[in-house]
Amino acid sequence: MLILQVLVLLMLVLMIFVEALPVIAIGNLIQNNLTEETIIDELENDSEILLDSTEEEAEVYVLGEETSLRTETEKHFRLSNGLYAVAAYEEAVHYLDENGSWQDIDNNLCTSSESGDGFDGVENKNNNVKVKFAKKSNANYLYRVKDGDYSIFVGAYKKGDVSPNKVDVVVSNNSTTEIKAQSSKIKLDEAAELNNQMSKVTYFDLWNNIDLEYVLQGTTIKENIIVNEKADSYSYTFTLKLKNLVPVYNDD
């Protein structure tokens, strides 16, 4: 019976970790240059700590982030019990600055002063991948993606034979108020929560009864064509301009 209880407890702990988003692992990390294999070994060696009743009863909180251990998709946090927690994300949460250091991505959109693109727009604040969206749909292009010397410009052309309407962009930033600094004992899920990582723009009624939405998260852009009413045709044409890139036509 005791063995069965221990197995059930282990399964519950495993389920909690599998369901957690972002994925968070805890280990007794000592050196900053630990390899992934070392982290796994430490997690296995310290697994009994997670089952210690006295440890579970004690309130564990975050002391701070160990920024030297950052990767593009990971944050590492120092805990009050001497362990480290690793939060892993599906999208990029950091970018490399000019000094080679990982910095937090800020995809909040603000008015862009970049005049070489040929259209007025809003651009994400801090990211190595710079994305600019046009303020008006009748600009030369709807958006531009720039990574170093490489750029992609995309414009809305036609739905069938119908040209797009002239509409203004609607910006939705996903920034949240910082509350971490106001608490002396920050919980792990609060510390791992991301601010300013995602933003969205929508061109409502770009074509009659059709909205065009772009979601910027990390270094990726997702395009949503939202059809609000049944139509005779669902064919949409976009223009493409490339800088220092060569398009390749694939079979699919």
PDB file of C-alpha atoms in Angstrom:
ATOM      1  CA  MET A   1       0.000   0.000   0.000  1.00  0.00           C
ATOM      2  CA  LEU A   2       2.834   2.412   0.824  1.00  0.00           C
ATOM      3  CA  ILE A   3       4.487   1.718  -2.543  1.00  0.00           C
ATOM      4  CA  LEU A   4       1.177   2.386  -4.315  1.00  0.00           C
ATOM      5  CA  GLN A   5       0.763   5.716  -2.499  1.00  0.00           C
ATOM      6  CA  VAL A   6       4.267   6.789  -3.503  1.00  0.00           C
ATOM      7  CA  LEU A   7       3.608   5.855  -7.153  1.00  0.00           C
ATOM      8  CA  VAL A   8       0.350   7.853  -7.177  1.00  0.00           C
ATOM      9  CA  LEU A   9       2.132  10.854  -5.664  1.00  0.00           C
ATOM     10  CA  LEU A  10       4.883  10.620  -8.280  1.00  0.00           C
ATOM     11  CA  MET A  11       2.269  10.486 -11.062  1.00  0.00           C
ATOM     12  CA  LEU A  12       0.514  13.581  -9.689  1.00  0.00           C
ATOM     13  CA  VAL A  13       3.788  15.506  -9.544  1.00  0.00           C
ATOM     14  CA  LEU A  14       4.582  14.445 -13.123  1.00  0.00           C
ATOM     15  CA  MET A  15       1.133  15.554 -14.339  1.00  0.00           C
ATOM     16  CA  ILE A  16       1.534  18.956 -12.699  1.00  0.00           C
ATOM     17  CA  PHE A  17       4.851  19.543 -14.470  1.00  0.00           C
ATOM     18  CA  VAL A  18       3.588  18.308 -17.858  1.00  0.00           C
ATOM     19  CA  GLU A  19       0.557  20.619 -17.761  1.00  0.00           C
ATOM     20  CA  ALA A  20       2.507  23.718 -16.671  1.00  0.00           C
ATOM     21  CA  LEU A  21       2.978  26.450 -19.285  1.00  0.00           C
ATOM     22  CA  PRO A  22       5.625  27.560 -19.751  1.00  0.00           C
ATOM     23  CA  VAL A  23       7.526  24.368 -19.045  1.00  0.00           C
ATOM     24  CA  ILE A  24       9.343  24.848 -15.730  1.00  0.00           C
ATOM     25  CA  ALA A  25      12.049  22.555 -14.411  1.00  0.00           C
ATOM     26  CA  ILE A  26      13.757  22.790 -11.026  1.00  0.00           C
ATOM     27  CA  GLY A  27      17.289  21.688 -10.193  1.00  0.00           C
ATOM     28  CA  ASN A  28      20.116  22.451  -7.808  1.00  0.00           C
ATOM     29  CA  LEU A  29      22.316  24.374 -10.259  1.00  0.00           C
ATOM     30  CA  ILE A  30      25.636  25.608  -8.905  1.00  0.00           C
ATOM     31  CA  GLN A  31      27.659  26.768 -11.900  1.00  0.00           C
ATOM     32  CA  ASN A  32      26.567  29.131 -14.665  1.00  0.00           C
ATOM     33  CA  ASN A  33      28.104  27.003 -17.428  1.00  0.00           C
ATOM     34  CA  LEU A  34      26.206  23.787 -16.692  1.00  0.00           C
ATOM     35  CA  THR A  35      25.320  21.744 -19.769  1.00  0.00           C
ATOM     36  CA  GLU A  36      21.856  20.422 -20.533  1.00  0.00           C
ATOM     37  CA  GLU A  37      22.981  16.925 -19.507  1.00  0.00           C
ATOM     38  CA  THR A  38      24.183  18.284 -16.150  1.00  0.00           C
ATOM     39  CA  ILE A  39      20.825  19.989 -15.575  1.00  0.00           C
ATOM     40  CA  ILE A  40      19.006  16.717 -16.251  1.00  0.00           C
ATOM     41  CA  ASP A  41      21.338  14.872 -13.867  1.00  0.00           C
ATOM     42  CA  GLU A  42      20.750  17.482 -11.176  1.00  0.00           C
ATOM     43  CA  LEU A  43      16.995  17.238 -11.648  1.00  0.00           C
ATOM     44  CA  GLU A  44      17.128  13.462 -11.247  1.00  0.00           C
ATOM     45  CA  ASN A  45      19.364  13.683  -8.187  1.00  0.00           C
ATOM     46  CA  ASP A  46      17.138  16.291  -6.516  1.00  0.00           C
ATOM     47  CA  SER A  47      13.803  14.733  -7.433  1.00  0.00           C
ATOM     48  CA  GLU A  48      13.272  13.521  -3.858  1.00  0.00           C
ATOM     49  CA  ILE A  49      13.200  17.147  -2.697  1.00  0.00           C
ATOM     50  CA  LEU A  50       9.889  17.612  -4.510  1.00  0.00           C
ATOM     51  CA  LEU A  51       8.353  14.853  -2.358  1.00  0.00           C
ATOM     52  CA  ASP A  52       9.597  16.186   0.983  1.00  0.00           C
ATOM     53  CA  SER A  53       6.507  17.208   2.988  1.00  0.00           C
ATOM     54  CA  THR A  54       8.378  19.886   4.937  1.00  0.00           C
ATOM     55  CA  GLU A  55       9.631  21.398   1.689  1.00  0.00           C
ATOM     56  CA  GLU A  56       6.145  21.399   0.185  1.00  0.00           C
ATOM     57  CA  GLU A  57       4.728  23.180   3.222  1.00  0.00           C
ATOM     58  CA  ALA A  58       7.373  25.913   3.086  1.00  0.00           C
ATOM     59  CA  GLU A  59       6.584  28.810   0.766  1.00  0.00           C
ATOM     60  CA  VAL A  60       9.103  28.862  -2.067  1.00  0.00           C
ATOM     61  CA  TYR A  61       9.504  32.171  -3.881  1.00  0.00           C
ATOM     62  CA  VAL A  62      11.740  33.709  -6.535  1.00  0.00           C
ATOM     63  CA  LEU A  63      14.788  35.716  -5.482  1.00  0.00           C
ATOM     64  CA  GLY A  64      15.561  36.922  -8.995  1.00  0.00           C
ATOM     65  CA  GLU A  65      16.455  35.939 -12.557  1.00  0.00           C
ATOM     66  CA  GLU A  66      19.950  34.685 -13.375  1.00  0.00           C
ATOM     67  CA  THR A  67      20.340  36.636 -16.629  1.00  0.00           C
ATOM     68  CA  SER A  68      23.726  35.059 -17.404  1.00  0.00           C
ATOM     69  CA  LEU A  69      21.934  31.736 -18.008  1.00  0.00           C
ATOM     70  CA  ARG A  70      19.454  33.140 -20.527  1.00  0.00           C
ATOM     71  CA  THR A  71      18.964  31.538 -23.932  1.00  0.00           C
ATOM     72  CA  GLU A  72      16.691  32.630 -26.763  1.00  0.00           C
ATOM     73  CA  THR A  73      13.767  30.658 -25.310  1.00  0.00           C
ATOM     74  CA  GLU A  74      14.689  30.186 -21.614  1.00  0.00           C
ATOM     75  CA  LYS A  75      14.745  32.109 -18.359  1.00  0.00           C
ATOM     76  CA  HIS A  76      16.447  30.844 -15.164  1.00  0.00           C
ATOM     77  CA  PHE A  77      15.264  31.908 -11.700  1.00  0.00           C
ATOM     78  CA  ARG A  78      16.963  31.638  -8.277  1.00  0.00           C
ATOM     79  CA  LEU A  79      14.605  30.241  -5.648  1.00  0.00           C
ATOM     80  CA  SER A  80      14.465  30.797  -1.913  1.00  0.00           C
ATOM     81  CA  ASN A  81      15.131  27.094  -1.248  1.00  0.00           C
ATOM     82  CA  GLY A  82      18.513  27.191  -3.011  1.00  0.00           C
ATOM     83  CA  LEU A  83      17.285  25.622  -6.239  1.00  0.00           C
ATOM     84  CA  TYR A  84      17.007  27.068  -9.736  1.00  0.00           C
ATOM     85  CA  ALA A  85      13.872  27.012 -11.902  1.00  0.00           C
ATOM     86  CA  VAL A  86      14.100  26.966 -15.704  1.00  0.00           C
ATOM     87  CA  ALA A  87      11.156  28.369 -17.669  1.00  0.00           C
ATOM     88  CA  ALA A  88      11.163  27.262 -21.315  1.00  0.00           C
ATOM     89  CA  TYR A  89       8.927  28.977 -23.901  1.00  0.00           C
ATOM     90  CA  GLU A  90       7.760  27.913 -27.366  1.00  0.00           C
ATOM     91  CA  GLU A  91       8.632  31.271 -28.949  1.00  0.00           C
ATOM     92  CA  ALA A  92      11.730  33.443 -28.623  1.00  0.00           C
ATOM     93  CA  VAL A  93      11.624  35.649 -25.515  1.00  0.00           C
ATOM     94  CA  HIS A  94      15.130  37.143 -25.810  1.00  0.00           C
ATOM     95  CA  TYR A  95      17.204  38.684 -28.580  1.00  0.00           C
ATOM     96  CA  LEU A  96      20.960  39.243 -28.849  1.00  0.00           C
ATOM     97  CA  ASP A  97      21.980  42.910 -28.644  1.00  0.00           C
ATOM     98  CA  GLU A  98      25.051  44.451 -30.257  1.00  0.00           C
ATOM     99  CA  ASN A  99      27.171  43.304 -27.305  1.00  0.00           C
ATOM    100  CA  GLY A 100      26.083  39.681 -27.619  1.00  0.00           C
ATOM    101  CA  SER A 101      23.880  39.768 -24.498  1.00  0.00           C
ATOM    102  CA  TRP A 102      20.359  38.353 -24.319  1.00  0.00           C
ATOM    103  CA  GLN A 103      17.758  41.078 -23.794  1.00  0.00           C
ATOM    104  CA  ASP A 104      13.988  40.868 -23.246  1.00  0.00           C
ATOM    105  CA  ILE A 105      11.927  41.151 -26.417  1.00  0.00           C
ATOM    106  CA  ASP A 106       9.463  44.052 -26.425  1.00  0.00           C
ATOM    107  CA  ASN A 107       6.966  43.712 -29.257  1.00  0.00           C
ATOM    108  CA  ASN A 108       4.801  46.653 -28.220  1.00  0.00           C
ATOM    109  CA  LEU A 109       4.091  48.734 -31.305  1.00  0.00           C
ATOM    110  CA  CYS A 110       4.803  52.457 -31.445  1.00  0.00           C
ATOM    111  CA  THR A 111       5.055  55.071 -34.185  1.00  0.00           C
ATOM    112  CA  SER A 112       8.045  54.383 -36.408  1.00  0.00           C
ATOM    113  CA  SER A 113      10.518  57.062 -37.451  1.00  0.00           C
ATOM    114  CA  GLU A 114      11.897  54.817 -40.207  1.00  0.00           C
ATOM    115  CA  SER A 115      11.308  56.745 -43.441  1.00  0.00           C
ATOM    116  CA  GLY A 116      13.125  54.485 -45.899  1.00  0.00           C
ATOM    117  CA  ASP A 117      10.245  52.014 -46.173  1.00  0.00           C
ATOM    118  CA  GLY A 118       7.979  54.317 -48.154  1.00  0.00           C
ATOM    119  CA  PHE A 119       5.039  54.223 -45.711  1.00  0.00           C
ATOM    120  CA  ASP A 120       4.084  55.511 -42.263  1.00  0.00           C
ATOM    121  CA  GLY A 121       3.555  52.873 -39.635  1.00  0.00           C
ATOM    122  CA  VAL A 122       4.060  51.392 -36.178  1.00  0.00           C
ATOM    123  CA  GLU A 123       7.042  49.222 -35.272  1.00  0.00           C
ATOM    124  CA  ASN A 124       7.956  46.865 -32.415  1.00  0.00           C
ATOM    125  CA  LYS A 125      10.259  48.419 -29.814  1.00  0.00           C
ATOM    126  CA  ASN A 126      13.062  45.978 -28.935  1.00  0.00           C
ATOM    127  CA  ASN A 127      13.762  42.938 -31.090  1.00  0.00           C
ATOM    128  CA  ASN A 128      16.436  41.890 -33.568  1.00  0.00           C
ATOM    129  CA  VAL A 129      13.577  41.186 -35.988  1.00  0.00           C
ATOM    130  CA  LYS A 130      11.940  44.564 -36.659  1.00  0.00           C
ATOM    131  CA  VAL A 131       8.345  44.480 -37.881  1.00  0.00           C
ATOM    132  CA  LYS A 132       6.560  47.582 -39.151  1.00  0.00           C
ATOM    133  CA  PHE A 133       2.831  47.762 -39.969  1.00  0.00           C
ATOM    134  CA  ALA A 134       1.278  50.451 -42.161  1.00  0.00           C
ATOM    135  CA  LYS A 135      -1.052  52.918 -40.467  1.00  0.00           C
ATOM    136  CA  LYS A 136      -3.336  52.904 -43.521  1.00  0.00           C
ATOM    137  CA  SER A 137      -4.216  50.040 -45.825  1.00  0.00           C
ATOM    138  CA  ASN A 138      -3.705  52.131 -48.974  1.00  0.00           C
ATOM    139  CA  ALA A 139       0.030  52.423 -48.273  1.00  0.00           C
ATOM    140  CA  ASN A 140       2.486  50.762 -50.643  1.00  0.00           C
ATOM    141  CA  TYR A 141       2.738  47.801 -48.263  1.00  0.00           C
ATOM    142  CA  LEU A 142       0.857  46.492 -45.233  1.00  0.00           C
ATOM    143  CA  TYR A 143       3.967  45.459 -43.334  1.00  0.00           C
ATOM    144  CA  ARG A 144       7.733  45.074 -43.498  1.00  0.00           C
ATOM    145  CA  VAL A 145       9.923  42.516 -41.715  1.00  0.00           C
ATOM    146  CA  LYS A 146      13.600  43.437 -41.296  1.00  0.00           C
ATOM    147  CA  ASP A 147      16.418  41.292 -39.911  1.00  0.00           C
ATOM    148  CA  GLY A 148      19.801  42.936 -40.370  1.00  0.00           C
ATOM    149  CA  ASP A 149      20.361  43.579 -44.083  1.00  0.00           C
ATOM    150  CA  TYR A 150      17.392  41.446 -45.117  1.00  0.00           C
ATOM    151  CA  SER A 151      13.846  42.750 -45.562  1.00  0.00           C
ATOM    152  CA  ILE A 152      10.471  41.456 -46.742  1.00  0.00           C
ATOM    153  CA  PHE A 153       7.633  43.805 -47.742  1.00  0.00           C
ATOM    154  CA  VAL A 154       4.074  42.473 -48.061  1.00  0.00           C
ATOM    155  CA  GLY A 155       1.105  44.363 -49.503  1.00  0.00           C
ATOM    156  CA  ALA A 156      -2.592  43.588 -50.011  1.00  0.00           C
ATOM    157  CA  TYR A 157      -3.473  43.594 -53.722  1.00  0.00           C
ATOM    158  CA  LYS A 158      -6.904  42.157 -54.520  1.00  0.00           C
ATOM    159  CA  LYS A 159      -9.625  39.750 -53.493  1.00  0.00           C
ATOM    160  CA  GLY A 160     -10.486  38.315 -56.858  1.00  0.00           C
ATOM    161  CA  ASP A 161     -10.893  41.484 -58.925  1.00  0.00           C
ATOM    162  CA  VAL A 162     -11.740  43.725 -55.954  1.00  0.00           C
ATOM    163  CA  SER A 163      -9.113  46.124 -54.582  1.00  0.00           C
ATOM    164  CA  PRO A 164      -8.810  46.563 -50.792  1.00  0.00           C
ATOM    165  CA  ASN A 165     -10.699  49.306 -48.999  1.00  0.00           C
ATOM    166  CA  LYS A 166      -8.921  52.272 -47.441  1.00  0.00           C
ATOM    167  CA  VAL A 167      -8.970  51.632 -43.686  1.00  0.00           C
ATOM    168  CA  ASP A 168      -6.852  52.551 -40.673  1.00  0.00           C
ATOM    169  CA  VAL A 169      -4.899  49.991 -38.697  1.00  0.00           C
ATOM    170  CA  VAL A 170      -6.120  49.098 -35.185  1.00  0.00           C
ATOM    171  CA  VAL A 171      -3.255  48.286 -32.800  1.00  0.00           C
ATOM    172  CA  SER A 172      -3.583  46.051 -29.753  1.00  0.00           C
ATOM    173  CA  ASN A 173      -0.543  45.772 -27.492  1.00  0.00           C
ATOM    174  CA  ASN A 174      -0.385  42.995 -24.902  1.00  0.00           C
ATOM    175  CA  SER A 175       1.651  44.870 -22.296  1.00  0.00           C
ATOM    176  CA  THR A 176       0.774  44.355 -18.624  1.00  0.00           C
ATOM    177  CA  THR A 177       1.476  46.428 -15.562  1.00  0.00           C
ATOM    178  CA  GLU A 178       4.613  45.385 -13.707  1.00  0.00           C
ATOM    179  CA  ILE A 179       3.617  44.043 -10.287  1.00  0.00           C
ATOM    180  CA  LYS A 180       6.672  41.956  -9.543  1.00  0.00           C
ATOM    181  CA  ALA A 181       8.639  44.740  -7.897  1.00  0.00           C
ATOM    182  CA  GLN A 182       5.790  45.464  -5.467  1.00  0.00           C
ATOM    183  CA  SER A 183       5.964  42.041  -3.813  1.00  0.00           C
ATOM    184  CA  SER A 184       8.827  40.787  -1.657  1.00  0.00           C
ATOM    185  CA  LYS A 185       7.905  37.155  -2.335  1.00  0.00           C
ATOM    186  CA  ILE A 186       7.248  36.542  -6.020  1.00  0.00           C
ATOM    187  CA  LYS A 187       5.748  33.218  -7.019  1.00  0.00           C
ATOM    188  CA  LEU A 188       7.392  31.229  -9.787  1.00  0.00           C
ATOM    189  CA  ASP A 189       4.445  31.446 -12.187  1.00  0.00           C
ATOM    190  CA  GLU A 190       4.369  35.230 -11.721  1.00  0.00           C
ATOM    191  CA  ALA A 191       8.094  35.554 -12.425  1.00  0.00           C
ATOM    192  CA  ALA A 192       7.796  33.381 -15.533  1.00  0.00           C
ATOM    193  CA  GLU A 193       4.864  35.384 -16.910  1.00  0.00           C
ATOM    194  CA  LEU A 194       5.897  37.389 -19.976  1.00  0.00           C
ATOM    195  CA  ASN A 195       5.168  41.060 -20.558  1.00  0.00           C
ATOM    196  CA  ASN A 196       5.281  42.903 -23.870  1.00  0.00           C
ATOM    197  CA  GLN A 197       5.914  39.755 -25.922  1.00  0.00           C
ATOM    198  CA  MET A 198       2.892  39.901 -28.195  1.00  0.00           C
ATOM    199  CA  SER A 199       1.028  42.539 -30.162  1.00  0.00           C
ATOM    200  CA  LYS A 200      -1.689  42.505 -32.783  1.00  0.00           C
ATOM    201  CA  VAL A 201      -2.906  44.728 -35.611  1.00  0.00           C
ATOM    202  CA  THR A 202      -6.175  44.472 -37.497  1.00  0.00           C
ATOM    203  CA  TYR A 203      -7.348  46.039 -40.738  1.00  0.00           C
ATOM    204  CA  PHE A 204     -11.112  45.787 -40.244  1.00  0.00           C
ATOM    205  CA  ASP A 205     -13.213  45.466 -43.412  1.00  0.00           C
ATOM    206  CA  LEU A 206     -10.110  45.510 -45.617  1.00  0.00           C
ATOM    207  CA  TRP A 207     -12.341  43.884 -48.186  1.00  0.00           C
ATOM    208  CA  ASN A 208     -16.099  43.953 -47.682  1.00  0.00           C
ATOM    209  CA  ASN A 209     -16.945  41.716 -44.687  1.00  0.00           C
ATOM    210  CA  ILE A 210     -13.330  40.547 -44.424  1.00  0.00           C
ATOM    211  CA  ASP A 211     -10.807  41.573 -41.759  1.00  0.00           C
ATOM    212  CA  LEU A 212      -7.048  41.045 -42.009  1.00  0.00           C
ATOM    213  CA  GLU A 213      -5.262  40.403 -38.708  1.00  0.00           C
ATOM    214  CA  TYR A 214      -1.559  40.034 -37.919  1.00  0.00           C
ATOM    215  CA  VAL A 215      -0.289  38.646 -34.602  1.00  0.00           C
ATOM    216  CA  LEU A 216       3.347  39.340 -33.695  1.00  0.00           C
ATOM    217  CA  GLN A 217       4.841  37.050 -31.050  1.00  0.00           C
ATOM    218  CA  GLY A 218       8.540  36.521 -30.396  1.00  0.00           C
ATOM    219  CA  THR A 219      10.064  36.693 -33.874  1.00  0.00           C
ATOM    220  CA  THR A 220       7.090  35.261 -35.782  1.00  0.00           C
ATOM    221  CA  ILE A 221       4.074  36.784 -37.551  1.00  0.00           C
ATOM    222  CA  LYS A 222       0.765  34.954 -37.951  1.00  0.00           C
ATOM    223  CA  GLU A 223      -1.687  36.159 -40.584  1.00  0.00           C
ATOM    224  CA  ASN A 224      -5.427  35.618 -40.079  1.00  0.00           C
ATOM    225  CA  ILE A 225      -7.922  36.313 -42.854  1.00  0.00           C
ATOM    226  CA  ILE A 226     -11.220  36.625 -41.010  1.00  0.00           C
ATOM    227  CA  VAL A 227     -14.246  36.012 -43.230  1.00  0.00           C
ATOM    228  CA  ASN A 228     -17.361  37.424 -41.556  1.00  0.00           C
ATOM    229  CA  GLU A 229     -19.867  36.385 -44.215  1.00  0.00           C
ATOM    230  CA  LYS A 230     -20.111  33.661 -46.814  1.00  0.00           C
ATOM    231  CA  ALA A 231     -18.528  34.714 -50.111  1.00  0.00           C
ATOM    232  CA  ASP A 232     -18.495  33.449 -53.700  1.00  0.00           C
ATOM    233  CA  SER A 233     -14.709  33.406 -53.787  1.00  0.00           C
ATOM    234  CA  TYR A 234     -11.925  33.074 -51.232  1.00  0.00           C
ATOM    235  CA  SER A 235      -8.994  34.083 -53.403  1.00  0.00           C
ATOM    236  CA  TYR A 236      -6.663  36.788 -52.069  1.00  0.00           C
ATOM    237  CA  THR A 237      -3.643  38.296 -53.788  1.00  0.00           C
ATOM    238  CA  PHE A 238      -0.680  39.922 -52.040  1.00  0.00           C
ATOM    239  CA  THR A 239       2.361  41.733 -53.369  1.00  0.00           C
ATOM    240  CA  LEU A 240       5.877  40.826 -52.277  1.00  0.00           C
ATOM    241  CA  LYS A 241       9.105  42.821 -52.330  1.00  0.00           C
ATOM    242  CA  LEU A 242      12.418  41.405 -51.108  1.00  0.00           C
ATOM    243  CA  LYS A 243      15.725  43.023 -50.172  1.00  0.00           C
ATOM    244  CA  ASN A 244      18.890  40.868 -50.360  1.00  0.00           C
ATOM    245  CA  LEU A 245      16.697  37.769 -50.637  1.00  0.00           C
ATOM    246  CA  VAL A 246      15.779  35.510 -53.572  1.00  0.00           C
ATOM    247  CA  PRO A 247      12.330  33.844 -53.616  1.00  0.00           C
ATOM    248  CA  VAL A 248      12.151  30.140 -54.454  1.00  0.00           C
ATOM    249  CA  TYR A 249       8.926  28.609 -55.775  1.00  0.00           C
ATOM    250  CA  ASN A 250       8.156  25.300 -54.026  1.00  0.00           C
ATOM    251  CA  ASP A 251       5.999  22.478 -55.370  1.00  0.00           C
ATOM    252  CA  ASP A 252       3.447  23.028 -52.586  1.00  0.00           C
TER     253      ASP A 252
END
